[in-house]
Coordinates of C-alpha atoms and ligand atoms in Angstrom, one line a residue:
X1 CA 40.8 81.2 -28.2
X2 CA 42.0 78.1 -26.0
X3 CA 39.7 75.9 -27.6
X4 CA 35.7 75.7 -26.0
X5 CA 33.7 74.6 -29.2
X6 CA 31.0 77.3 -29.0
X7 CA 29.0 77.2 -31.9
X8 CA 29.0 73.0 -31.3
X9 CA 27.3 73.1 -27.8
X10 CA 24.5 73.9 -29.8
X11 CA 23.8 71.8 -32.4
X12 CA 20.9 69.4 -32.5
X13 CA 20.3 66.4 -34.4
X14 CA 17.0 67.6 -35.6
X15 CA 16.2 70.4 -38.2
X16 CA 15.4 73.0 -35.7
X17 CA 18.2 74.7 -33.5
X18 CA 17.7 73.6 -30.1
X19 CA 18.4 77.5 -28.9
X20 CA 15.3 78.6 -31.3
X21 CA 12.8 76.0 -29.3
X22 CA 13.6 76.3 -26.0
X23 CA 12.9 80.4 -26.0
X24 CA 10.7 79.8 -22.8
X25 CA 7.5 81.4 -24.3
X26 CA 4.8 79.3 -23.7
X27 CA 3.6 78.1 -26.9
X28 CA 0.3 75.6 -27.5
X29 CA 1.7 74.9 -31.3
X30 CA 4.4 72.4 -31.2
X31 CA 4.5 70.3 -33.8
X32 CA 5.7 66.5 -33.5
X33 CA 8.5 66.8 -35.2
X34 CA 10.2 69.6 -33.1
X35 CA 8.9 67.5 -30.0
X36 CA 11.1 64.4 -31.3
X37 CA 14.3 66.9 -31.9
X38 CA 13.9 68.1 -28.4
X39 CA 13.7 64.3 -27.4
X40 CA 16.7 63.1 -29.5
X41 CA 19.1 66.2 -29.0
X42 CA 22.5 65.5 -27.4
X43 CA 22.4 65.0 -23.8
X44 CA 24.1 67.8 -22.6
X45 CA 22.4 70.4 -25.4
X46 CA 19.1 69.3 -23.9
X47 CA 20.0 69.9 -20.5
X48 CA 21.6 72.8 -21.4
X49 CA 18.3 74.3 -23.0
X50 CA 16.1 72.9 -20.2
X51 CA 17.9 74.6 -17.4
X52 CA 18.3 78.1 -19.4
X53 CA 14.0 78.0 -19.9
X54 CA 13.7 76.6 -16.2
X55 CA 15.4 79.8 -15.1
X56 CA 13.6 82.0 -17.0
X57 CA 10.9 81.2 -15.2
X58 CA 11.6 79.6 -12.0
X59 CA 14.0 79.4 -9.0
X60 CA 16.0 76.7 -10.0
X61 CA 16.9 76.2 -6.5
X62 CA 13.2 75.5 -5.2
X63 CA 11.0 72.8 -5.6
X64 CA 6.7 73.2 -4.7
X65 CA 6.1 70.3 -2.1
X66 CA 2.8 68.4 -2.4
X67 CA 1.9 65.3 -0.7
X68 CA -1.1 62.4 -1.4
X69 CA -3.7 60.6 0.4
X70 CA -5.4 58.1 -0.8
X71 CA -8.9 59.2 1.0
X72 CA -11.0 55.7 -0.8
X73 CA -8.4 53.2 -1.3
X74 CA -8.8 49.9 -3.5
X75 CA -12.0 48.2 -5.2
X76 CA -11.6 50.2 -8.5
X77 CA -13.5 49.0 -11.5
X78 CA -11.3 49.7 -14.1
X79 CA -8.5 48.7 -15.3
X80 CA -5.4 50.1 -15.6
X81 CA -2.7 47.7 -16.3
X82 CA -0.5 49.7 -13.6
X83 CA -2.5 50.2 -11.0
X84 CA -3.2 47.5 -7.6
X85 CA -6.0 49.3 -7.1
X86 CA -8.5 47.9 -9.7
X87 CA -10.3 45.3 -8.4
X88 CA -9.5 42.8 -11.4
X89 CA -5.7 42.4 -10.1
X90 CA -4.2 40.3 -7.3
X91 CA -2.4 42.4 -5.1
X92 CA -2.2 43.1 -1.7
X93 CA -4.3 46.2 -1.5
X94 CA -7.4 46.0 0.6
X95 CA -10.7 47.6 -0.9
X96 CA -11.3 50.4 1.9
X97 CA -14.0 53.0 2.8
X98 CA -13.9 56.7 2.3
X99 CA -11.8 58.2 4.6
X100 CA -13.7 60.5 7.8
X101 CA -13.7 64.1 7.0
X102 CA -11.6 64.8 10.9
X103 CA -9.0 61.7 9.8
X104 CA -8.0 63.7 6.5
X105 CA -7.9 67.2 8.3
X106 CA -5.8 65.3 10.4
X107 CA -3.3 63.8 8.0
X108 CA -3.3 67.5 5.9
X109 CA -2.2 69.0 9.0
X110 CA 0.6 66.6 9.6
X111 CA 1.5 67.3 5.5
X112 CA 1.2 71.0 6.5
X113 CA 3.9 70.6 9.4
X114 CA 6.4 68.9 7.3
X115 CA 6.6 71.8 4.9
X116 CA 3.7 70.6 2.5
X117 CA 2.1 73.3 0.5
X118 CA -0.2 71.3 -1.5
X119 CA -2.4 68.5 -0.5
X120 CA -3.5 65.6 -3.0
X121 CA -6.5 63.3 -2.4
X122 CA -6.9 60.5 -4.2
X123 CA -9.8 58.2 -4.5
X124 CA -9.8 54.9 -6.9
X125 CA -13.1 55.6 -8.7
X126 CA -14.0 54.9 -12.2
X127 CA -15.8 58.5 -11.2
X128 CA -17.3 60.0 -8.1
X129 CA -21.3 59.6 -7.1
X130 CA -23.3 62.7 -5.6
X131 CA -23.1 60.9 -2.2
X132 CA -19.0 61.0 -2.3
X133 CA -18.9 64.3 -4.1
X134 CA -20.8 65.7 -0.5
X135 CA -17.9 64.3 1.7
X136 CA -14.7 65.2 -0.8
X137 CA -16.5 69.0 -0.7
X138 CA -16.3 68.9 3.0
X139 CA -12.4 67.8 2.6
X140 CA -11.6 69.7 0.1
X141 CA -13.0 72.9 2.1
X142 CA -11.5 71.9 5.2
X143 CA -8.3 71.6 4.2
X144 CA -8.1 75.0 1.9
X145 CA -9.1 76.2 5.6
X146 CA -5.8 75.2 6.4
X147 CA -4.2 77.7 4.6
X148 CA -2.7 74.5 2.0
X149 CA -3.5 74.2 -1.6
X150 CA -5.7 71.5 -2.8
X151 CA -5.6 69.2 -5.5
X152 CA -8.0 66.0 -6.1
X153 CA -8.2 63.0 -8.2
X154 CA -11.4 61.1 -8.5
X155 CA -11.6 60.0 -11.9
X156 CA -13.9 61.0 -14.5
X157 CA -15.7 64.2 -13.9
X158 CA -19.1 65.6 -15.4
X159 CA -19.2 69.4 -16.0
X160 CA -21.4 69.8 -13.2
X161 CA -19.1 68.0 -10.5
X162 CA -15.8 70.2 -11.7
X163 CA -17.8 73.0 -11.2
X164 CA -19.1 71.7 -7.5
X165 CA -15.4 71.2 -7.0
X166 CA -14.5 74.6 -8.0
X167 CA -17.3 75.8 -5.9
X168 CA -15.7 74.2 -3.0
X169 CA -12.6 75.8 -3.2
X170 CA -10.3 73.2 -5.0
X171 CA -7.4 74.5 -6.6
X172 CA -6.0 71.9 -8.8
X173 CA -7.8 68.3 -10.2
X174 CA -5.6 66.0 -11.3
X175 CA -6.4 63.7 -14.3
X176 CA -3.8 62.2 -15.9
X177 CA -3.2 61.3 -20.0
X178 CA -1.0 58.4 -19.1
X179 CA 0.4 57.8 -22.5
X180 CA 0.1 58.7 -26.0
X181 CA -3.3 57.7 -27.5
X182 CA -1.8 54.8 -29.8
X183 CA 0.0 52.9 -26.6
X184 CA -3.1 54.1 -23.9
X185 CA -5.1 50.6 -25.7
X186 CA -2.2 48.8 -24.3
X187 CA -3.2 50.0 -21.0
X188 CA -6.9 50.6 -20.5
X189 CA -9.3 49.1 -21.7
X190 CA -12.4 50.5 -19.5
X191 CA -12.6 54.2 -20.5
X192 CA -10.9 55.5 -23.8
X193 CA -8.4 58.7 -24.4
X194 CA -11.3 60.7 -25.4
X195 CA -13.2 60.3 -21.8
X196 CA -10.0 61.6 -20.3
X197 CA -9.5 65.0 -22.9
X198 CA -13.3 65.6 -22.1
X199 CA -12.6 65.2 -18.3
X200 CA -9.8 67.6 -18.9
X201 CA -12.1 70.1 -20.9
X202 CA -14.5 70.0 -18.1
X203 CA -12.3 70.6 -15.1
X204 CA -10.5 73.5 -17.5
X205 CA -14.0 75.5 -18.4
X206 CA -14.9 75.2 -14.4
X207 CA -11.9 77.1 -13.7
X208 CA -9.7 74.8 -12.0
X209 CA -6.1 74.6 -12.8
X210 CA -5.2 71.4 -14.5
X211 CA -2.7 68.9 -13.4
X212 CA -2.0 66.2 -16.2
X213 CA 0.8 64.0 -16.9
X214 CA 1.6 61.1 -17.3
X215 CA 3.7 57.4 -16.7
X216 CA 6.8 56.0 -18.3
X217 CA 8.4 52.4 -18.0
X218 CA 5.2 51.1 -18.9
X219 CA 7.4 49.4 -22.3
X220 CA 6.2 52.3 -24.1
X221 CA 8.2 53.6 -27.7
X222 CA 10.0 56.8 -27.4
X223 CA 7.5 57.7 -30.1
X224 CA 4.8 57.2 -27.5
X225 CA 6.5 59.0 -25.2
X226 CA 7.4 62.1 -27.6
X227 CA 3.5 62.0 -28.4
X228 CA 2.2 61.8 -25.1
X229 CA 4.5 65.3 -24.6
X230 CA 3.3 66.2 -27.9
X231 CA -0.3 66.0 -26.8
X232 CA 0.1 67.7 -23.2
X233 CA 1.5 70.5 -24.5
X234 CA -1.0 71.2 -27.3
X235 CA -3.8 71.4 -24.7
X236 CA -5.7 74.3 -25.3
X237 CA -3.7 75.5 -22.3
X238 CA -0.6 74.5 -20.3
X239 CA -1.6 72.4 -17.5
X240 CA -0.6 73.9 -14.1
X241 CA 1.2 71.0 -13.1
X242 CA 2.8 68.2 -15.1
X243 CA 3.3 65.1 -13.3
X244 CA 6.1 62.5 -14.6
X245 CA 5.9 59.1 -13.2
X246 CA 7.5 56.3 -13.6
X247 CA 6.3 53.0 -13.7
X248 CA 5.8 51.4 -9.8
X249 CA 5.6 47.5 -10.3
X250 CA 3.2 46.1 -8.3
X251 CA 3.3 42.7 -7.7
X252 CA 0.0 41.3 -9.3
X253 CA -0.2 43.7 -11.9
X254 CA 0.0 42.9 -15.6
X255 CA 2.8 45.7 -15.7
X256 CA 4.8 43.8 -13.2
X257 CA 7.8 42.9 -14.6
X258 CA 8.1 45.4 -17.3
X259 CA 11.7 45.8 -18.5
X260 CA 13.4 48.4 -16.3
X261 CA 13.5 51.8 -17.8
X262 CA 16.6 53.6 -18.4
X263 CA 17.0 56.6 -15.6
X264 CA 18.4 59.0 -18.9
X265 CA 15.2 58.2 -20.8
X266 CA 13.7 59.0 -17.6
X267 CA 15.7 62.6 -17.5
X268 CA 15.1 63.1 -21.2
X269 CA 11.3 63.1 -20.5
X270 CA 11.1 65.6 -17.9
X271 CA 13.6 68.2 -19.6
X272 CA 11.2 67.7 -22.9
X273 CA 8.3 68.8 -20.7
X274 CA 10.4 71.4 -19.2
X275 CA 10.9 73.1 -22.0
X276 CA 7.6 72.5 -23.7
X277 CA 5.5 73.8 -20.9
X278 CA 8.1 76.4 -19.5
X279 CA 6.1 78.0 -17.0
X280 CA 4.6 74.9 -15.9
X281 CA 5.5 72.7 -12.2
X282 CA 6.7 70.2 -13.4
X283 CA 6.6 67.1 -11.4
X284 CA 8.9 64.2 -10.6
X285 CA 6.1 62.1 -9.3
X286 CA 6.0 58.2 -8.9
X287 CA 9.1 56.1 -8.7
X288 CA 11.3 58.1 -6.8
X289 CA 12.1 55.1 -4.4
X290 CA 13.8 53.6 -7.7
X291 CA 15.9 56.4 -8.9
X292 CA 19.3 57.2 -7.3
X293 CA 20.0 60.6 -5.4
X294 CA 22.0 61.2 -8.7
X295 CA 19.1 60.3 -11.4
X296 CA 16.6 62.4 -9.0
X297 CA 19.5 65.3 -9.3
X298 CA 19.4 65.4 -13.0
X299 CA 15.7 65.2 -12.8
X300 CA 16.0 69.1 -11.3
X301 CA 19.1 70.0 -13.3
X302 CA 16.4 69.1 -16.5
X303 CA 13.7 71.5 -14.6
X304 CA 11.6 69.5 -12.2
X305 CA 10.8 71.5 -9.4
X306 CA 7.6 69.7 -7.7
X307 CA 7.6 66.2 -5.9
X308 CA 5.5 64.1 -3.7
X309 CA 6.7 64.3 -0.1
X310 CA 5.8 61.7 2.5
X311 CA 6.7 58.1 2.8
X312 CA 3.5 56.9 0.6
X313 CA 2.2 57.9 -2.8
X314 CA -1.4 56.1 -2.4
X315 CA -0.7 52.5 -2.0
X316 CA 2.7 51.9 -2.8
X317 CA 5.8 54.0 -1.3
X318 CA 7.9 56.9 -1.7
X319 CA 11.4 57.6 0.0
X320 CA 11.0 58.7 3.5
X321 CA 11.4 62.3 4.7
X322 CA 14.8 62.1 6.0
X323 CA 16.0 60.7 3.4
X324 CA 14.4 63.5 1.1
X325 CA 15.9 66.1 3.1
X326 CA 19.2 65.2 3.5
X327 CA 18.9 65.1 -0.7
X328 CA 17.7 68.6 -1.2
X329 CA 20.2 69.4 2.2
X330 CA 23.0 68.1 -0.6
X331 CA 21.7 70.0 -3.7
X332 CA 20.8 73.4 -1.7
X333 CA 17.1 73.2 -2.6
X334 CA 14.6 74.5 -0.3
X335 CA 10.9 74.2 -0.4
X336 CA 9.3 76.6 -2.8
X337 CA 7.1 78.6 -0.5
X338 CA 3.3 78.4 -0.9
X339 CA 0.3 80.7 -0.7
X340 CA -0.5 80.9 2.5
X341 CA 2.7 78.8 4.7
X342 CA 5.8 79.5 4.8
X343 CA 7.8 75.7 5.4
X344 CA 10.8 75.2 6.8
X345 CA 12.2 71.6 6.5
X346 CA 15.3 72.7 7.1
X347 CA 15.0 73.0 10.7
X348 CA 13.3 69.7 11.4
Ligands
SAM401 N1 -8.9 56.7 -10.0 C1 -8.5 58.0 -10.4 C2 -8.0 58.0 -11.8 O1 -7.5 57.0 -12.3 O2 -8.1 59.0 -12.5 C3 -7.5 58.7 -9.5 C4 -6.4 58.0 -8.9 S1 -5.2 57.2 -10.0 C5 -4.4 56.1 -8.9 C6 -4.1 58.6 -10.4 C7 -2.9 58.3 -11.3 O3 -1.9 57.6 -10.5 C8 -3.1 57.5 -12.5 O4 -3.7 58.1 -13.6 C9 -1.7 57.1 -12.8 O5 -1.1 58.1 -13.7 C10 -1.0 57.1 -11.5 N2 -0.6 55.8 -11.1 C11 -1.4 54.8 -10.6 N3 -0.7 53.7 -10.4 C12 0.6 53.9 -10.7 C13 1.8 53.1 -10.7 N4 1.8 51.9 -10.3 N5 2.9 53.7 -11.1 C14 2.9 55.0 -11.5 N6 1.8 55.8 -11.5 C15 0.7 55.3 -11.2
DTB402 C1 0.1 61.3 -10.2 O1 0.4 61.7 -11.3 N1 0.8 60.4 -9.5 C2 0.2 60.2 -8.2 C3 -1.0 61.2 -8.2 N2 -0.9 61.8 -9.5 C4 -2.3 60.8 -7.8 C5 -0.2 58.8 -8.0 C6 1.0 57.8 -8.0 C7 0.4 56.5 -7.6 C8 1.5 55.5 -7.5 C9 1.0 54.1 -7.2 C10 0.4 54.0 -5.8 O2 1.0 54.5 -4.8 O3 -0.7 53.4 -5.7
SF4_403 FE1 -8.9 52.9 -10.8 FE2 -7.5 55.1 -11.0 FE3 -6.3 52.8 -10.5 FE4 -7.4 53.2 -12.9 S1 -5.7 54.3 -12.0 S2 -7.6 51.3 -11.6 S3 -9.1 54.4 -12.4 S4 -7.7 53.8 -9.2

């Protein structure tokens, strides 16, 4: 033997063997404890162990494009320390109407050409009204008529408007956890933890697949951030879609200025989720614009394999298009193909 310490590549510093959790069944049981080991593990076990499960049920080499549009921008009530859109902030977003059904065809079609397979519309309500409900229907049918997934975030739901939804054809709803429950008081004070579990509840008995995640950098404890994993994957099911973000300061938020988080906590998190939720997209969302080409690298080596795609998120922005392409061009990863389109962004 010329000397590769085997049996040490997989040691933890936890009580359970890092091989033993990351099997890649998906499992709704995970205690805290075995959530933290999975945290704290040496780097290069955890990235081992996230990349083995990621394989087991994914092409490591693809990543699911989606891209946002922020269909009612600004003039929230609530709010969230994070966000410029709440209309208790300073910043420089303007409180706009909801979008025109033909502009958001429009911008889904343009989403569509650049390889897009899933479409995001975001509005800054505390929840929708009937009124609004009516036009996000129309969007939301018009652009499954495109052949493109769809996904929507509106806020708080009722079980009668995730069923309307579902009735529409949406796919996905997004409605996000944000943190754990302890640090979430911190944050929000205008609707509580439960409101957003009972939103999730509703949108999951309507039949929608669930997109849920959360934000980090937001001076959270890497308890809070174990426990916000914790708590996403002990949903009564996996969400579909796990979106990571992390932190965008926004001049004029009370978040602005937050100390700047450290890219391999950053990694750490998403090859937790990875592993936790092993058949799940996993999403590096918000802050991309941030991270180096070599921190967004490690992000896929850990098992992201969904991002937003597009030079905006909703108000603030994300790394253009080029510049994304050339990065996958780099790593050799190619748009994960989607239902009903088959994108090429290589040829563009
Ligand atoms: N108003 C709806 C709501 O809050 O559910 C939907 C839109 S809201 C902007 C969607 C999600 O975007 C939030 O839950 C949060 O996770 C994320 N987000 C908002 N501002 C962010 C920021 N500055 N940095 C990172 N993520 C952010
Ligand atoms: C999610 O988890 N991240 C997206 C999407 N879901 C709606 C939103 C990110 C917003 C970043 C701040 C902004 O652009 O306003
Ligand atoms: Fe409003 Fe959503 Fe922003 Fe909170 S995150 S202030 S609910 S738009």
């Amino acid at each position: 033997m010329d000397g590769a310490p085997e049996a040490e590549s997989h040691h933890s510093n936890g009580p359970f063997p890092l091989t033993e959790l990351a099997s890649g069944d998906p499992r709704t049981d995970w205690t805290l404890e075995e959530v933290r080991t999975l945290y704290n593990a040496p780097f290069a076990d955890l990235l081992h162990a996230a990349q083995t499960v990621h394989r087991l049920h994914f092409n490591p080499n693809q990543v699911q494009i989606s891209t946002l549009l922020s269909v009612k921008t600004g003039g929230c009530p609530e709010d969230c320390a994070y966000c410029p859109q709440s209309t208790r902030f300073d910043t420089d977003v303007e409180n706009e109407p909801l979008m025109q059904l033909e502009e958001v065809l429009a911008s889904a079609r343009a989403a569509r050409e650049q390889g897009a397979t899933r479409f995001c519309m975001g509005a800054a309500w505390r929840s929708p009204k009937p009124k609004q409900m009516d036009l996000i229907v129309e969007m939301v049918k018009g652009v499954s008529e495109l052949g493109m997934e769809t996904c929507a975030t509106l806020g708080m739901l009722q079980p009668e408007q995730a069923q309307q939804l579902k009735d529409a054809g949406l796919d996905y709803y997004n409605h996000n956890l944000d943190t754990s429950e302890n640090y979430y008081r911190q944050i929000i004070t205008t609707r509580t933890y439960k409101h957003r579990l009972d939103t999730l509840h509703f949108v999951r008995n309507a039949g929608l697949k669930v997109c849920c995640g959360g934000i980090v950098g937001m001076g959270e404890s890497e308890v809070d951030r174990v426990e916000l994993l914790h708590t996403l994957a002990t949903l009564p099911e996996h969400p579909g879609s796990v979106p990571i973000n992390q932190l965008v300061q926004v001049e004029g938020t009370p978040l602005n200025g937050t100390d700047s988080f450290d890219p391999i906590d950053f990694v750490r998190t998403i090859a937790v989720a990875r592993i936790l939720m092993p058949a799940s997209h996993v999403r590096l969302s918000a802050g991309r614009e941030e991270m180096s080409d070599e921190t967004q690298a490690l992000c896929f080596l850990a098992g992201a394999n969904s991002i937003f795609y597009g030079e905006k998120l909703l108000t603030t922005s994300n790394p253009a298009a080029d510049a994304d392409q050339a990065l996958m061009a780099r790593l050799g990863i190619e748009p994960e193909p989607g239902a009903a389109c088959q994108p090429d962004w290589t040829s563009g």
